[in-house]
Amino acid sequence: MTLSTALPSVTSDAPEAPPSAPPRKRLRRSERIALLVGGLILLPIALVWIYPFVWVVSSSFKSNAEIFGSLNPFTSTLRLDNYIRAWHEANMGRYFLNTIFVTGMSILISVTVNALLGYVLGRYAFPGKRIIYAMLALVVFLPQGYTVIPIFDLIDSLGLSGSLWGMTLAEAGGVSVIVVLLFAGYFAQLPKELEEAAKVDGAGFLRIFLRVYLPLSGPVLATAVILQFMHAWNDFLLPLVLTLSQPELRTLAVGIYSLQNQYFSDWGMMSAASTIALMPIIIVFIILQKYFIESFSGAVKG
Amino acid sequence: MSTSAMAGTLRRHRRGELFWIYLFIVPGLVLTAMFVFYPMLASWYFSLTEWNGFTDGKDFVGLANYRELVKDPLFWGSFGRSMVFVLIGVPLRVGLALVLAIVLNNIIRGRLSTFFRTVFFLPVMAAASVIGVVLTFVLSPSNGPVSFFLTSTGLSDAPVEFLSDPTLALWSALALHTWKNFGMTLIYWLAALQTVPAEYYEAAAMDGAGAVQRLLRITLPVLIPFSVIIIVLTANENLHAFALIQALTGGGPYYSSEVVEVYIFRTAFAPDSAGGVPRLGYASAAGCFFGLATLAIALLQAWAITLVSAQRKRMK
């Protein structure tokens, strides 16, 4: 079951007050004091909260001697050799490209598949529609078991276990119920006149979808891309199992875990490797954070 | 054009349309069959077999795996630890996140509120396995910055073995899992708080209601149905802590932080530590059993959603 209808998205985090916040403007003195006290209490907590990130980035520029037993995140010399060694010796370059490939292609596959299904569910009546909805309900409610074993088995028997394609397909996975329903809901509320006008111009089914409706689905498209991006970039169990005997196919999330024992005393290099894995998604998040927050609050799959 | 000819054209149009409709459904159907339904059914079947490694054949053994499972103390130990994650971890996270959400929604506003929200959400974006590895360094009793801080300020006499002390490891893992996923629960609460209509506050202010009264009389009643969903979602997350725990402790020391998913993984793929062969059938049985046990949570969720939509209708 999806919660898209249940949880509204957090809109407008801009300076202007969100529609439901208590009335702003006239901040009374008591309110100003509360704001100040709240801010002063939260600030140290916030600093501790992100300390591991500060530590890993700063350690990535230090030698091990500078890291050990030190709290100071600042360093006088920026050493880049950790990054060079991580990229070459520890194979981060390869893992990085693997992750980009799997993430990019699985976004392409899953967004396309979900948008197609959402489009026909949202705009057309056809025999079998109820069966499709029943299927979506089953996806959510059937107990999962331990699916990673059959998925490994399946990819192996399809002959895809030697390439990144098996992992890519598995990461794209089946339909994402929440995204399909978001697409269906969004396409359903677009006016039918658009379709009729396009038909008069001689556009067929596919063209109407590609040229008329799909370009209007921006917000849902963004949500679909973000959810799959998060999932594929960070996923662990499935890529771990699929690459147990093929280290060259590892993604970053698996690669860093696997190098843990080999380089357990080389904190500088492991920090650089971790920074390489963590930073892309964090930077994208900070730039597009409004869309991320909306995706998570409006599109929460249970 | 005669009416029958027109009906014919329409029918042909309709038939062409149906062709495209089903074509649009096929990819989703195929992928779902491959990666959702087949693995689900297969894992139920595998759980009835003795199967030692992918290259080995499967022997059908009926319910033998389940009979063994319910007598396996290591499984029940891990089951208990997963329950600790739910019964202690969920109230902790849901409660703390609610307090912070109310502060960020009602007391601190504007840009400062957005800044704090970003900071508290940041760990959610990090890959659990990577942040787990980083935390083993940060919390390392030798040379780690936290240990250094605790001993040099005199807060602790000896380095604290957060992840290597069997009495501490599970609690450290729970605390770190809470830290890692806290931002998600915070976002859920903030979304729920946005549904409180501003007019309610205005009306209350006109009637001279204080901040505490507004909180008790307006904010909390609106939040109650959302709380069921948020608890269910958080519980679901706390049952899936595999990546973080595997990277932090691998379930150790001495199984002291081994939750169900780590137990299953070890049984299926990393049997060295148990001194045996991979047992894919037995691991599947544990997965299916655990899946059934958590089905209750999914059902609770369905009920919660009907509650919320009922409230939304009332408010309109």
Coordinates of C-alpha atoms in Angstrom, one line a residue:
Chain A
M1 CA 0.0 0.0 0.0
T2 CA 1.3 3.4 -0.6
L3 CA 1.1 6.5 1.5
S4 CA 1.1 9.0 -1.2
T5 CA -2.4 10.0 -0.4
A6 CA -1.8 9.9 3.3
L7 CA 1.2 12.1 3.7
P8 CA 1.2 15.4 1.9
S9 CA 4.5 16.7 0.8
V10 CA 6.4 19.3 2.6
T11 CA 6.2 22.3 0.4
S12 CA 7.8 25.7 0.6
D13 CA 10.8 25.8 2.8
A14 CA 11.5 29.3 1.6
P15 CA 11.6 32.3 4.0
E16 CA 7.9 32.9 3.6
A17 CA 5.8 31.0 6.1
P18 CA 4.4 27.7 4.9
P19 CA 0.6 27.8 4.7
S20 CA 0.0 25.9 7.8
A21 CA 2.6 27.3 10.1
P22 CA 1.3 29.4 13.0
P23 CA 0.8 33.0 11.9
R24 CA 4.2 34.7 11.5
K25 CA 4.9 38.4 11.1
R26 CA 4.2 39.6 14.6
L27 CA 6.9 37.7 16.5
R28 CA 6.2 38.5 20.1
R29 CA 9.1 38.8 22.5
S30 CA 8.5 35.4 24.1
E31 CA 8.6 33.9 20.6
R32 CA 11.8 35.6 19.8
I33 CA 13.4 34.3 23.0
A34 CA 12.1 30.8 22.2
L35 CA 13.7 31.0 18.8
L36 CA 17.0 32.1 20.2
V37 CA 17.0 29.4 22.9
G38 CA 16.0 26.7 20.5
G39 CA 18.7 27.7 18.0
L40 CA 21.3 27.8 20.7
I41 CA 20.4 24.3 21.9
L42 CA 20.2 22.8 18.5
L43 CA 23.4 24.2 17.1
P44 CA 25.8 22.0 19.1
I45 CA 23.6 19.0 18.5
A46 CA 23.7 19.7 14.8
L47 CA 27.5 19.9 14.8
V48 CA 27.8 16.5 16.6
W49 CA 25.2 15.2 14.2
I50 CA 27.4 15.8 11.1
Y51 CA 30.7 15.2 12.8
P52 CA 31.3 11.8 11.2
F53 CA 31.0 13.5 7.8
V54 CA 33.4 16.3 8.8
W55 CA 35.8 13.7 10.1
V56 CA 35.8 11.5 7.0
V57 CA 36.3 14.5 4.6
S58 CA 39.1 16.0 6.7
S59 CA 40.8 12.6 7.3
S60 CA 40.8 12.0 3.6
F61 CA 43.3 14.8 3.2
K62 CA 45.6 13.7 6.1
S63 CA 48.2 11.1 6.6
N64 CA 47.5 8.4 9.1
A65 CA 49.8 9.9 11.6
E66 CA 47.8 13.2 11.4
I67 CA 44.5 11.3 11.8
F68 CA 45.3 9.1 14.8
G69 CA 44.3 10.6 18.1
S70 CA 43.3 14.0 16.7
L71 CA 40.1 16.0 17.0
N72 CA 41.1 18.9 14.9
P73 CA 39.3 18.6 11.5
F74 CA 41.6 21.2 9.9
T75 CA 44.9 20.4 8.4
S76 CA 47.7 22.6 7.2
T77 CA 48.5 20.6 4.1
L78 CA 45.9 19.1 1.8
R79 CA 47.3 15.7 0.8
L80 CA 45.7 14.3 -2.3
D81 CA 47.7 11.0 -2.4
N82 CA 45.0 9.2 -0.4
Y83 CA 42.6 9.9 -3.3
I84 CA 45.1 8.8 -5.9
R85 CA 45.8 5.5 -4.1
A86 CA 42.1 5.0 -3.4
W87 CA 41.3 5.6 -7.1
H88 CA 44.0 3.2 -8.5
E89 CA 45.2 0.8 -5.8
A90 CA 41.8 0.3 -4.1
N91 CA 39.9 0.2 -7.4
M92 CA 37.6 3.1 -6.5
G93 CA 37.8 4.3 -10.1
R94 CA 36.4 1.1 -11.3
Y95 CA 33.7 0.9 -8.6
F96 CA 32.8 4.5 -9.3
L97 CA 32.2 3.9 -13.0
N98 CA 30.3 0.6 -12.1
T99 CA 28.0 2.6 -9.7
I100 CA 27.4 5.3 -12.3
F101 CA 26.5 2.7 -14.9
V102 CA 24.2 0.7 -12.6
T103 CA 22.5 3.8 -11.2
G104 CA 22.1 5.6 -14.5
M105 CA 20.8 2.6 -16.5
S106 CA 18.5 1.4 -13.7
I107 CA 17.0 4.9 -13.4
L108 CA 16.3 4.9 -17.2
I109 CA 14.7 1.4 -17.0
S110 CA 12.6 1.8 -13.9
V111 CA 11.4 5.3 -14.7
T112 CA 10.4 4.3 -18.2
V113 CA 8.6 1.1 -17.0
N114 CA 6.8 2.9 -14.2
A115 CA 5.8 5.9 -16.3
L116 CA 4.3 3.6 -19.1
L117 CA 2.3 1.6 -16.6
G118 CA 1.2 4.7 -14.7
Y119 CA 0.1 6.4 -17.9
V120 CA -2.3 3.7 -19.1
L121 CA -3.6 3.1 -15.5
G122 CA -4.3 6.8 -15.1
R123 CA -5.8 7.7 -18.5
Y124 CA -7.4 4.6 -20.0
A125 CA -10.1 2.0 -19.2
F126 CA -9.3 -1.4 -20.4
P127 CA -10.1 -5.0 -19.7
G128 CA -7.8 -6.3 -17.0
K129 CA -7.2 -3.0 -15.2
R130 CA -8.5 -4.5 -12.0
I131 CA -6.0 -7.3 -12.3
I132 CA -3.1 -4.9 -12.6
Y133 CA -4.2 -3.1 -9.4
A134 CA -4.6 -6.4 -7.6
M135 CA -1.1 -7.2 -8.7
L136 CA 0.2 -3.9 -7.3
A137 CA -1.5 -4.7 -4.0
L138 CA 0.1 -8.2 -3.9
V139 CA 3.5 -6.6 -4.5
V140 CA 3.1 -4.7 -1.3
F141 CA 1.4 -7.3 0.9
L142 CA 3.0 -10.7 0.1
P143 CA 5.7 -11.6 2.5
Q144 CA 9.0 -11.2 0.8
G145 CA 10.9 -14.2 2.1
Y146 CA 14.6 -14.0 1.2
T147 CA 14.4 -12.9 -2.4
V148 CA 18.1 -12.2 -2.9
I149 CA 18.9 -16.0 -3.4
P150 CA 16.3 -16.5 -6.2
I151 CA 17.4 -13.2 -7.8
F152 CA 21.0 -14.4 -7.9
D153 CA 19.9 -17.7 -9.3
L154 CA 17.8 -16.1 -11.9
I155 CA 20.5 -13.7 -13.1
D156 CA 22.9 -16.5 -13.2
S157 CA 20.7 -18.7 -15.3
L158 CA 20.0 -15.8 -17.7
G159 CA 23.7 -15.7 -18.3
L160 CA 23.9 -12.1 -16.9
S161 CA 26.0 -12.7 -13.9
G162 CA 29.3 -11.8 -15.7
S163 CA 28.2 -8.3 -16.6
L164 CA 26.8 -5.2 -14.9
W165 CA 23.5 -5.8 -16.8
G166 CA 22.2 -8.4 -14.3
M167 CA 22.7 -6.1 -11.4
T168 CA 21.2 -3.1 -13.3
L169 CA 18.1 -5.1 -14.1
A170 CA 17.8 -6.3 -10.5
E171 CA 18.3 -2.8 -9.1
A172 CA 15.6 -1.5 -11.5
G173 CA 13.5 -4.4 -10.2
G174 CA 9.8 -4.8 -10.6
V175 CA 7.4 -1.9 -10.7
S176 CA 7.6 0.5 -7.8
V177 CA 4.0 0.7 -6.5
I178 CA 4.3 4.2 -5.1
V179 CA 5.8 5.6 -8.3
V180 CA 3.3 3.9 -10.6
L181 CA 0.4 5.3 -8.5
L182 CA 2.0 8.8 -8.4
F183 CA 2.2 8.7 -12.2
A184 CA -1.3 7.3 -12.6
G185 CA -2.7 10.0 -10.3
Y186 CA -0.8 12.7 -12.0
F187 CA -1.7 11.7 -15.6
A188 CA -5.4 11.2 -14.6
Q189 CA -5.9 14.8 -13.5
L190 CA -4.4 16.2 -16.8
P191 CA -7.2 17.5 -19.1
K192 CA -8.5 15.2 -21.8
E193 CA -8.7 18.1 -24.3
L194 CA -4.9 17.9 -24.8
E195 CA -5.3 14.4 -26.1
E196 CA -8.3 15.3 -28.3
A197 CA -6.5 18.2 -29.8
A198 CA -3.4 16.1 -30.6
K199 CA -5.6 13.5 -32.2
V200 CA -7.1 16.1 -34.5
D201 CA -3.6 16.9 -35.5
G202 CA -3.2 13.2 -36.4
A203 CA -1.0 12.2 -33.4
G204 CA -1.1 8.5 -32.5
F205 CA -1.1 6.8 -29.1
L206 CA 2.7 6.8 -28.6
R207 CA 3.1 10.4 -29.8
I208 CA 0.4 11.7 -27.5
F209 CA 2.2 10.0 -24.6
L210 CA 5.7 11.2 -25.5
R211 CA 5.0 14.7 -26.8
V212 CA 1.9 15.8 -24.9
Y213 CA 1.6 14.1 -21.5
L214 CA 5.1 12.9 -20.5
P215 CA 6.6 16.4 -20.8
L216 CA 3.9 17.6 -18.3
S217 CA 4.8 15.1 -15.7
G218 CA 7.9 16.8 -14.4
P219 CA 7.3 16.7 -10.7
V220 CA 6.5 13.0 -10.7
L221 CA 9.3 12.3 -13.0
A222 CA 11.7 14.0 -10.6
T223 CA 10.4 12.0 -7.7
A224 CA 10.8 8.7 -9.7
V225 CA 14.4 9.6 -10.6
I226 CA 15.3 10.7 -7.1
L227 CA 13.9 7.5 -5.4
Q228 CA 15.7 5.2 -7.9
F229 CA 18.9 7.2 -7.6
M230 CA 19.0 6.9 -3.8
H231 CA 18.1 3.2 -4.0
A232 CA 20.6 2.2 -6.7
W233 CA 23.5 4.3 -5.5
N234 CA 23.3 3.1 -1.9
D235 CA 21.9 -0.4 -2.1
F236 CA 24.1 -3.0 -0.4
L237 CA 22.7 -6.6 0.0
L238 CA 21.9 -7.3 -3.7
P239 CA 25.1 -6.0 -5.2
L240 CA 27.1 -7.6 -2.4
V241 CA 25.6 -11.0 -3.2
L242 CA 25.8 -10.6 -7.0
T243 CA 29.5 -9.7 -6.8
L244 CA 30.7 -12.2 -4.2
S245 CA 32.8 -14.0 -6.8
Q246 CA 33.3 -11.0 -9.1
P247 CA 35.1 -8.2 -7.3
E248 CA 35.5 -6.3 -10.6
L249 CA 31.7 -5.7 -10.7
R250 CA 31.4 -4.2 -7.3
T251 CA 29.7 -0.9 -6.7
L252 CA 31.0 1.7 -4.3
A253 CA 28.8 0.7 -1.4
V254 CA 30.0 -2.9 -1.7
G255 CA 33.6 -2.0 -2.6
I256 CA 34.3 0.0 0.5
Y257 CA 32.8 -2.7 2.8
S258 CA 34.9 -5.3 1.1
L259 CA 38.2 -3.3 1.4
Q260 CA 37.5 -2.7 5.1
N261 CA 39.6 -5.8 6.2
Q262 CA 42.4 -5.3 3.6
Y263 CA 43.1 -1.7 4.5
F264 CA 41.8 -1.6 8.1
S265 CA 44.8 0.4 9.3
D266 CA 45.0 2.8 6.3
W267 CA 42.5 5.3 7.6
G268 CA 43.6 8.0 5.2
M269 CA 42.9 6.0 2.1
M270 CA 39.7 4.5 3.4
S271 CA 38.5 8.0 4.2
A272 CA 39.3 9.1 0.7
A273 CA 37.4 6.1 -0.7
S274 CA 34.4 6.7 1.6
T275 CA 34.4 10.4 0.6
I276 CA 34.3 9.4 -3.1
A277 CA 31.3 7.2 -2.4
L278 CA 29.4 9.6 -0.1
M279 CA 30.0 13.0 -1.7
P280 CA 28.2 12.7 -5.1
I281 CA 24.8 11.9 -3.6
I282 CA 25.2 14.4 -0.8
I283 CA 26.1 17.2 -3.2
V284 CA 23.1 16.3 -5.4
F285 CA 20.9 16.3 -2.3
I286 CA 22.0 19.7 -1.1
I287 CA 21.5 21.2 -4.6
L288 CA 18.1 19.6 -5.2
Q289 CA 17.0 19.2 -1.6
K290 CA 13.6 20.7 -2.0
Y291 CA 12.8 17.9 -4.5
F292 CA 14.3 15.2 -2.4
I293 CA 12.3 16.2 0.7
E294 CA 9.1 16.4 -1.3
S295 CA 9.9 12.9 -2.8
F296 CA 10.4 11.4 0.6
S297 CA 7.5 13.0 2.3
G298 CA 5.0 12.7 -0.5
A299 CA 6.2 9.4 -1.8
V300 CA 6.7 7.1 1.1
K301 CA 6.4 3.5 0.3
G302 CA 5.7 1.3 3.2
Chain B
M1 CA -20.2 8.0 -43.5
S2 CA -22.9 5.6 -42.4
T3 CA -23.3 4.9 -38.7
S4 CA -22.1 1.3 -39.0
A5 CA -19.0 2.4 -40.8
M6 CA -18.3 5.0 -38.2
A7 CA -18.7 2.4 -35.4
G8 CA -16.3 0.3 -37.4
T9 CA -13.7 3.0 -37.5
L10 CA -14.2 3.6 -33.8
R11 CA -13.7 -0.1 -33.1
R12 CA -10.6 -0.1 -35.1
H13 CA -9.3 2.9 -33.3
R14 CA -10.2 1.3 -30.0
R15 CA -8.4 -1.9 -31.1
G16 CA -5.3 0.0 -32.0
E17 CA -5.5 1.8 -28.7
L18 CA -5.9 -1.5 -26.8
F19 CA -2.8 -2.8 -28.5
W20 CA -0.8 0.2 -27.2
I21 CA -2.3 0.0 -23.8
Y22 CA -1.2 -3.6 -23.4
L23 CA 2.2 -2.9 -24.9
F24 CA 2.7 -0.2 -22.2
I25 CA 1.9 -2.7 -19.5
V26 CA 4.2 -5.5 -20.7
P27 CA 7.5 -4.2 -19.5
G28 CA 6.2 -3.6 -16.0
L29 CA 4.6 -7.0 -16.0
V30 CA 7.7 -8.8 -17.1
L31 CA 10.0 -7.1 -14.7
T32 CA 7.6 -7.6 -11.8
A33 CA 7.2 -11.2 -12.6
M34 CA 11.0 -11.7 -12.8
F35 CA 12.1 -9.6 -9.8
V36 CA 9.1 -9.6 -7.4
F37 CA 6.8 -12.6 -7.9
Y38 CA 9.3 -15.2 -9.0
P39 CA 11.8 -14.6 -6.2
M40 CA 8.9 -14.5 -3.7
L41 CA 7.5 -17.8 -4.7
A42 CA 10.9 -19.3 -5.3
S43 CA 12.1 -18.4 -1.8
W44 CA 9.1 -20.2 -0.4
Y45 CA 10.0 -23.3 -2.4
F46 CA 13.7 -23.1 -1.6
S47 CA 12.8 -23.0 2.1
L48 CA 11.5 -26.5 1.7
T49 CA 14.8 -27.8 0.3
E50 CA 18.2 -28.7 1.6
W51 CA 20.5 -26.7 -0.7
N52 CA 24.2 -26.2 0.1
G53 CA 25.6 -23.7 -2.4
F54 CA 24.5 -22.5 -5.8
T55 CA 26.4 -25.3 -7.7
D56 CA 24.7 -28.0 -5.6
G57 CA 21.4 -29.7 -6.3
K58 CA 18.3 -29.1 -4.1
D59 CA 16.7 -31.9 -2.1
F60 CA 13.1 -31.5 -1.2
V61 CA 12.9 -31.9 2.6
G62 CA 9.4 -30.6 3.4
L63 CA 9.1 -28.6 6.6
A64 CA 12.4 -29.9 8.1
N65 CA 14.1 -26.5 7.8
Y66 CA 11.2 -24.9 9.7
R67 CA 11.3 -27.6 12.4
E68 CA 15.0 -27.0 12.9
L69 CA 14.5 -23.2 12.8
V70 CA 12.1 -23.0 15.7
K71 CA 14.6 -24.9 17.8
D72 CA 17.6 -22.8 16.8
P73 CA 18.8 -20.6 19.6
L74 CA 20.9 -18.5 17.3
F75 CA 17.9 -17.7 15.2
W76 CA 15.8 -16.7 18.2
G77 CA 18.6 -14.7 19.6
S78 CA 18.7 -12.7 16.4
F79 CA 14.9 -12.5 16.3
G80 CA 15.0 -11.0 19.8
R81 CA 17.6 -8.4 18.8
S82 CA 15.4 -7.4 15.8
M83 CA 12.5 -7.0 18.2
V84 CA 14.8 -4.8 20.4
F85 CA 15.3 -2.6 17.3
V86 CA 11.5 -2.3 16.9
L87 CA 10.3 -2.1 20.5
I88 CA 13.0 0.2 21.8
G89 CA 14.3 1.8 18.7
V90 CA 11.0 2.8 17.2
P91 CA 9.5 4.7 20.2
L92 CA 12.9 6.4 20.7
R93 CA 13.2 7.6 17.1
V94 CA 9.5 8.5 16.6
G95 CA 9.3 10.4 19.9
L96 CA 12.6 12.4 19.5
A97 CA 11.7 13.2 15.9
L98 CA 8.3 14.5 16.9
V99 CA 9.8 16.9 19.4
L100 CA 12.4 18.2 16.9
A101 CA 9.7 18.5 14.2
I102 CA 7.5 20.6 16.4
V103 CA 10.5 22.8 17.3
L104 CA 11.4 23.2 13.6
N105 CA 7.8 23.9 12.6
N106 CA 6.5 26.1 15.4
I107 CA 9.5 27.7 17.2
I108 CA 12.4 28.0 14.7
R109 CA 11.2 29.0 11.3
G110 CA 12.3 30.2 7.9
R111 CA 15.9 29.7 6.8
L112 CA 17.2 28.5 10.1
S113 CA 14.6 25.8 10.2
T114 CA 15.6 24.6 6.7
F115 CA 19.2 24.6 7.7
F116 CA 18.6 22.3 10.7
R117 CA 16.3 20.1 8.6
T118 CA 19.1 19.6 6.0
V119 CA 21.7 18.8 8.7
F120 CA 19.5 16.2 10.4
F121 CA 18.5 14.7 7.1
L122 CA 22.1 14.4 5.8
P123 CA 22.9 10.9 7.3
V124 CA 19.8 9.5 5.5
M125 CA 21.5 10.2 2.2
A126 CA 24.7 8.3 3.0
A127 CA 25.1 4.6 1.9
A128 CA 24.6 2.6 5.1
S129 CA 27.5 0.3 4.4
V130 CA 29.9 3.2 3.7
I131 CA 28.9 5.2 6.8
G132 CA 29.2 1.9 8.8
V133 CA 32.8 1.6 7.8
V134 CA 33.5 5.2 8.6
L135 CA 31.9 4.8 12.0
T136 CA 34.1 1.9 12.9
F137 CA 37.0 4.4 12.5
V138 CA 35.3 7.2 14.3
L139 CA 34.4 4.9 17.3
S140 CA 37.6 2.9 17.2
P141 CA 39.0 2.4 20.8
S142 CA 42.5 2.8 19.5
N143 CA 43.1 6.2 17.8
G144 CA 39.5 7.0 17.0
P145 CA 38.5 10.6 17.6
V146 CA 35.5 9.8 20.0
S147 CA 37.7 7.6 22.2
F148 CA 40.4 10.3 22.2
F149 CA 37.8 12.9 23.2
L150 CA 36.4 10.8 26.0
T151 CA 39.8 9.8 27.5
S152 CA 41.5 13.2 27.1
T153 CA 38.6 15.1 28.7
G154 CA 38.4 12.6 31.5
L155 CA 34.9 11.5 30.7
S156 CA 36.1 7.9 30.5
D157 CA 39.2 6.3 32.1
A158 CA 39.7 3.7 29.4
P159 CA 38.8 3.8 25.7
V160 CA 35.2 2.7 25.3
E161 CA 34.7 -0.4 23.2
F162 CA 31.5 0.7 21.5
L163 CA 31.5 -2.0 18.8
S164 CA 33.8 -4.7 20.3
D165 CA 32.2 -5.0 23.8
P166 CA 29.5 -7.8 23.5
T167 CA 27.4 -6.0 26.1
L168 CA 27.6 -2.7 24.2
A169 CA 27.6 -3.6 20.5
L170 CA 23.9 -4.0 20.0
W171 CA 23.1 -0.7 21.7
S172 CA 25.8 1.1 19.8
A173 CA 24.4 -0.3 16.6
L174 CA 20.8 0.7 17.6
A175 CA 22.0 4.2 18.5
L176 CA 23.8 4.6 15.2
H177 CA 20.9 3.2 13.2
T178 CA 18.7 5.8 14.9
W179 CA 21.1 8.5 14.1
K180 CA 21.4 7.4 10.5
N181 CA 17.6 7.2 9.8
F182 CA 16.4 9.9 12.2
G183 CA 16.0 12.5 9.4
M184 CA 13.5 10.3 7.6
T185 CA 11.1 10.2 10.6
L186 CA 11.7 13.9 11.0
I187 CA 10.5 14.6 7.5
Y188 CA 7.4 12.4 8.0
W189 CA 6.5 14.4 11.0
L190 CA 7.1 17.7 9.3
A191 CA 4.9 16.6 6.5
A192 CA 2.2 15.7 8.9
L193 CA 2.5 19.1 10.7
Q194 CA 2.0 20.9 7.4
T195 CA -1.6 19.6 7.3
V196 CA -2.6 21.6 10.4
P197 CA -4.7 24.4 8.9
A198 CA -3.3 27.8 9.7
E199 CA -6.8 29.1 10.4
Y200 CA -6.9 26.8 13.4
Y201 CA -4.0 28.6 15.0
E202 CA -5.3 32.0 14.1
A203 CA -8.7 31.2 15.7
A204 CA -7.0 29.8 18.8
A205 CA -4.8 32.9 19.1
M206 CA -7.8 35.1 18.9
D207 CA -9.4 33.1 21.7
G208 CA -6.3 33.7 23.7
A209 CA -5.0 30.2 23.7
G210 CA -1.3 29.9 24.8
A211 CA 1.4 27.9 23.0
V212 CA 0.9 24.8 25.2
Q213 CA -2.8 24.8 24.7
R214 CA -2.4 25.2 21.0
L215 CA 0.0 22.2 21.0
L216 CA -2.3 20.0 23.1
R217 CA -5.7 21.0 21.5
I218 CA -4.8 21.5 17.9
T219 CA -1.4 20.1 16.8
L220 CA -1.4 16.7 18.6
P221 CA -5.0 15.7 17.7
V222 CA -4.2 16.3 14.0
L223 CA -1.0 14.2 14.3
I224 CA -2.5 11.1 15.9
P225 CA -3.6 9.2 12.8
F226 CA -0.3 10.1 11.1
S227 CA 1.6 8.7 14.1
V228 CA 0.3 5.2 13.2
I229 CA 1.8 5.4 9.7
I230 CA 5.0 6.9 10.9
I231 CA 5.4 4.2 13.6
V232 CA 4.8 1.5 11.0
L233 CA 7.2 3.0 8.5
T234 CA 9.9 3.4 11.2
A235 CA 9.4 -0.1 12.4
N236 CA 9.8 -1.4 8.9
E237 CA 13.1 0.5 8.6
N238 CA 14.3 -0.8 11.9
L239 CA 13.7 -4.4 10.7
H240 CA 16.0 -3.7 7.8
A241 CA 19.3 -2.7 9.3
F242 CA 21.4 -5.2 7.5
A243 CA 23.8 -2.9 5.6
L244 CA 24.7 -0.8 8.6
I245 CA 25.2 -3.7 11.1
Q246 CA 27.1 -5.8 8.6
A247 CA 29.5 -3.0 8.1
L248 CA 29.7 -2.0 11.7
T249 CA 30.1 -5.3 13.5
G250 CA 29.2 -8.1 11.1
G251 CA 26.8 -9.2 13.8
G252 CA 29.6 -9.7 16.4
P253 CA 31.3 -9.9 18.7
Y254 CA 30.0 -13.4 19.5
Y255 CA 26.7 -12.8 17.7
S256 CA 25.9 -10.0 20.2
S257 CA 24.6 -7.6 17.5
E258 CA 23.3 -10.2 15.1
V259 CA 19.8 -9.2 13.9
V260 CA 17.7 -11.5 11.8
E261 CA 18.9 -10.2 8.4
V262 CA 22.5 -10.6 9.4
Y263 CA 21.8 -14.2 10.7
I264 CA 20.2 -15.1 7.4
F265 CA 23.0 -13.6 5.4
R266 CA 25.6 -15.5 7.4
T267 CA 23.7 -18.7 7.0
A268 CA 23.4 -18.3 3.3
F269 CA 26.6 -16.7 2.2
A270 CA 29.2 -16.4 4.9
P271 CA 29.2 -19.8 6.8
D272 CA 32.9 -19.7 7.6
S273 CA 32.2 -18.1 10.9
A274 CA 29.8 -21.0 11.8
G275 CA 32.2 -23.5 10.5
G276 CA 29.9 -25.0 7.9
V277 CA 28.6 -25.0 4.4
P278 CA 26.3 -22.4 2.9
R279 CA 22.7 -23.4 3.7
L280 CA 20.6 -21.6 1.1
G281 CA 17.4 -23.6 1.9
Y282 CA 17.7 -23.1 5.6
A283 CA 18.4 -19.3 5.1
S284 CA 15.3 -19.1 2.9
A285 CA 13.2 -20.7 5.6
A286 CA 14.4 -18.1 8.1
G287 CA 13.6 -15.4 5.6
C288 CA 10.1 -16.6 4.9
F289 CA 9.4 -17.1 8.6
F290 CA 10.6 -13.6 9.4
G291 CA 8.6 -12.3 6.4
L292 CA 5.4 -13.8 7.8
A293 CA 6.2 -12.4 11.3
T294 CA 6.5 -8.9 9.8
L295 CA 3.4 -9.2 7.7
A296 CA 1.5 -8.0 10.7
I297 CA 3.2 -4.7 10.3
A298 CA 2.0 -4.3 6.7
L299 CA -1.6 -5.0 7.8
L300 CA -1.3 -2.4 10.5
Q301 CA -0.2 0.0 7.9
A302 CA -3.3 -0.6 5.7
W303 CA -5.5 0.1 8.7
A304 CA -3.6 3.3 9.4
I305 CA -4.1 4.6 5.9
T306 CA -7.9 4.2 6.2
L307 CA -7.8 6.1 9.4
V308 CA -5.9 9.0 7.8
S309 CA -8.1 9.3 4.8
A310 CA -11.2 9.2 7.1
Q311 CA -9.7 12.2 9.0
R312 CA -8.9 14.1 5.8
K313 CA -12.5 13.7 4.6
R314 CA -13.7 15.1 7.9
M315 CA -11.4 18.1 7.7
K316 CA -12.6 19.0 4.2

